[in-house]
């Protein structure tokens, strides 16, 4: 993964960093076990009524997120890398209203130990076709990471 340098950040890439009060192995499990993943991995106020996936390199996933007003957002992708407990790489594609896949981005989640029972997560997503798309993902991921923080606090 390329190191984040705000001086070279472009509209095509998203970087988020968060430190969690949980061991790296536990945070990794939150990203790789469906019984956890489906409890936090959407923006606040949304639910996941459908999720299926094969969490292994080459495995695929398909998820539906539902907004409070009932609108459904479908996404899918393929896991490219899973390096326990440090790194997960997967593609991310929104399906359009007809069910056809849209533009594909690649998400890299890196987990580093950050002291006793703390984990520093860096999320990198690229390549976006517009600043608006990147900013929308930034908002969504930030909210999902807030959910992860809350879920970890309840799970601990």
Short mmCIF file of C-alpha atoms in Angstrom, two decimals:
data_model
loop_
_atom_site.label_atom_id
_atom_site.label_comp_id
_atom_site.label_asym_id
_atom_site.label_seq_id
_atom_site.Cartn_x
_atom_site.Cartn_y
_atom_site.Cartn_z
CA UNK A 1 0.00 0.00 0.00
CA UNK A 2 1.23 3.46 -0.81
CA UNK A 3 1.83 5.58 2.28
CA UNK A 4 -0.67 8.40 2.70
CA UNK A 5 0.68 11.81 1.82
CA UNK A 6 -1.95 14.59 2.03
CA UNK A 7 0.14 16.71 -0.33
CA UNK A 8 -0.53 14.23 -3.15
CA UNK A 9 -4.07 13.18 -2.28
CA UNK A 10 -6.27 13.22 -5.35
CA UNK A 11 -10.01 13.18 -5.98
CA UNK A 12 -9.51 9.58 -7.15
CA UNK A 13 -8.44 8.18 -3.77
CA UNK A 14 -9.81 7.98 -0.25
CA UNK A 15 -7.76 7.48 2.91
CA UNK A 16 -9.29 7.06 6.37
CA UNK A 17 -7.45 6.25 9.57
CA UNK A 18 -9.00 5.26 12.87
CA UNK A 19 -7.63 3.85 16.13
CA UNK A 20 -9.81 1.33 17.96
CA UNK A 21 -9.63 0.23 21.59
CA UNK A 22 -9.42 -3.43 20.66
CA UNK A 23 -6.71 -5.95 19.80
CA UNK A 24 -5.78 -6.26 16.14
CA UNK A 25 -6.96 -9.90 15.95
CA UNK A 26 -10.45 -8.87 17.13
CA UNK A 27 -10.70 -5.98 14.67
CA UNK A 28 -9.61 -8.36 11.90
CA UNK A 29 -12.40 -10.78 12.89
CA UNK A 30 -14.92 -7.93 12.67
CA UNK A 31 -13.99 -7.60 8.96
CA UNK A 32 -13.86 -11.31 8.15
CA UNK A 33 -16.64 -13.04 10.11
CA UNK A 34 -20.19 -12.55 8.80
CA UNK A 35 -21.72 -12.74 12.28
CA UNK A 36 -19.81 -9.53 13.07
CA UNK A 37 -19.50 -7.86 9.66
CA UNK A 38 -23.24 -7.70 9.09
CA UNK A 39 -23.76 -5.86 12.41
CA UNK A 40 -21.69 -2.76 11.67
CA UNK A 41 -20.62 -2.47 8.02
CA UNK A 42 -23.14 0.08 6.76
CA UNK A 43 -23.78 3.74 7.55
CA UNK A 44 -25.72 4.65 10.69
CA UNK A 45 -29.46 4.23 10.30
CA UNK A 46 -29.12 1.63 7.56
CA UNK A 47 -29.57 -2.13 7.86
CA UNK A 48 -28.23 -5.14 5.97
CA UNK A 49 -31.22 -7.33 5.05
CA UNK A 50 -29.18 -9.53 2.71
CA UNK A 51 -25.52 -10.52 2.70
CA UNK A 52 -23.70 -13.44 1.17
CA UNK A 53 -20.03 -14.00 0.76
CA UNK A 54 -17.06 -16.28 0.61
CA UNK A 55 -14.39 -14.48 2.62
CA UNK A 56 -11.18 -15.87 1.12
CA UNK A 57 -8.86 -14.77 -1.69
CA UNK A 58 -10.87 -15.15 -4.89
CA UNK A 59 -14.16 -15.36 -2.99
CA UNK A 60 -16.97 -12.98 -3.82
CA UNK A 61 -19.62 -11.14 -1.83
CA UNK A 62 -22.95 -9.42 -2.47
CA UNK A 63 -24.70 -7.20 0.05
CA UNK A 64 -27.86 -5.13 0.24
CA UNK A 65 -27.98 -2.05 2.48
CA UNK A 66 -31.44 -0.61 3.22
CA UNK A 67 -32.00 3.02 4.19
CA UNK A 68 -34.60 4.07 6.79
CA UNK A 69 -36.97 5.06 3.95
CA UNK A 70 -36.70 1.55 2.44
CA UNK A 71 -34.40 2.30 -0.50
CA UNK A 72 -32.01 -0.57 -1.23
CA UNK A 73 -28.39 -0.23 -2.29
CA UNK A 74 -26.70 -3.36 -3.65
CA UNK A 75 -22.95 -3.82 -3.81
CA UNK A 76 -20.65 -6.67 -4.66
CA UNK A 77 -17.01 -7.50 -5.08
CA UNK A 78 -14.21 -10.02 -4.88
CA UNK A 79 -11.67 -10.57 -2.11
CA UNK A 80 -8.19 -10.15 -3.58
CA UNK A 81 -6.05 -10.60 -0.45
CA UNK A 82 -6.60 -11.71 3.12
CA UNK A 83 -3.46 -11.59 5.24
CA UNK A 84 -4.51 -12.35 8.82
CA UNK A 85 -4.46 -10.25 10.98
CA UNK A 86 -3.00 -7.35 9.02
CA UNK A 87 -4.51 -6.75 5.59
CA UNK A 88 -7.70 -7.24 3.57
CA UNK A 89 -8.04 -6.18 -0.09
CA UNK A 90 -11.33 -6.38 -1.97
CA UNK A 91 -13.13 -4.82 -4.89
CA UNK A 92 -16.24 -2.69 -4.33
CA UNK A 93 -18.91 -2.23 -6.99
CA UNK A 94 -22.34 -0.61 -6.65
CA UNK A 95 -25.00 -2.31 -8.75
CA UNK A 96 -27.23 0.12 -10.63
CA UNK A 97 -31.05 0.06 -10.60
CA UNK A 98 -31.08 -2.66 -13.28
CA UNK A 99 -28.73 -4.89 -11.27
CA UNK A 100 -25.76 -4.27 -13.53
CA UNK A 101 -22.43 -3.54 -11.86
CA UNK A 102 -21.09 0.00 -11.98
CA UNK A 103 -17.57 1.36 -11.57
CA UNK A 104 -15.22 -0.88 -9.57
CA UNK A 105 -12.92 0.46 -6.87
CA UNK A 106 -10.38 -1.41 -4.75
CA UNK A 107 -10.47 -1.18 -0.94
CA UNK A 108 -7.41 -1.98 1.16
CA UNK A 109 -7.82 -2.27 4.93
CA UNK A 110 -4.58 -2.36 6.91
CA UNK A 111 -4.47 -3.10 10.65
CA UNK A 112 -1.45 -2.24 12.81
CA UNK A 113 -0.95 -2.68 16.52
CA UNK A 114 -1.06 0.73 18.22
CA UNK A 115 -0.14 -0.07 21.81
CA UNK A 116 -1.69 -2.40 24.35
CA UNK A 117 -4.97 -3.70 22.92
CA UNK A 118 -5.28 -0.88 20.39
CA UNK A 119 -5.46 -1.15 16.63
CA UNK A 120 -4.78 1.50 14.00
CA UNK A 121 -6.90 0.92 10.91
CA UNK A 122 -6.12 2.55 7.58
CA UNK A 123 -8.66 2.28 4.80
CA UNK A 124 -7.58 3.17 1.27
CA UNK A 125 -10.09 3.11 -1.61
CA UNK A 126 -9.23 3.86 -5.24
CA UNK A 127 -9.86 4.78 -8.00
CA UNK A 128 -12.93 7.01 -8.04
CA UNK A 129 -14.32 8.66 -11.14
CA UNK A 130 -15.27 11.88 -9.33
CA UNK A 131 -14.70 13.87 -6.16
CA UNK A 132 -18.43 13.51 -5.38
CA UNK A 133 -18.18 9.73 -5.48
CA UNK A 134 -15.10 9.78 -3.26
CA UNK A 135 -16.77 12.14 -0.78
CA UNK A 136 -19.89 9.96 -0.65
CA UNK A 137 -17.77 6.94 0.17
CA UNK A 138 -15.87 8.92 2.78
CA UNK A 139 -19.13 9.75 4.53
CA UNK A 140 -20.39 6.17 4.31
CA UNK A 141 -17.16 4.56 5.51
CA UNK A 142 -16.78 7.09 8.33
CA UNK A 143 -20.27 6.27 9.56
CA UNK A 144 -19.63 2.51 9.25
CA UNK A 145 -16.38 2.88 11.21
CA UNK A 146 -18.35 4.72 13.92
CA UNK A 147 -20.65 1.68 13.98
CA UNK A 148 -17.62 -0.60 14.26
CA UNK A 149 -16.33 1.40 17.22
CA UNK A 150 -19.73 1.07 18.94
CA UNK A 151 -19.97 -2.65 18.09
CA UNK A 152 -16.47 -3.32 19.46
CA UNK A 153 -17.38 -1.52 22.70
CA UNK A 154 -20.45 -3.78 23.11
CA UNK A 155 -18.51 -6.92 22.14
CA UNK A 156 -15.63 -6.28 24.54
#
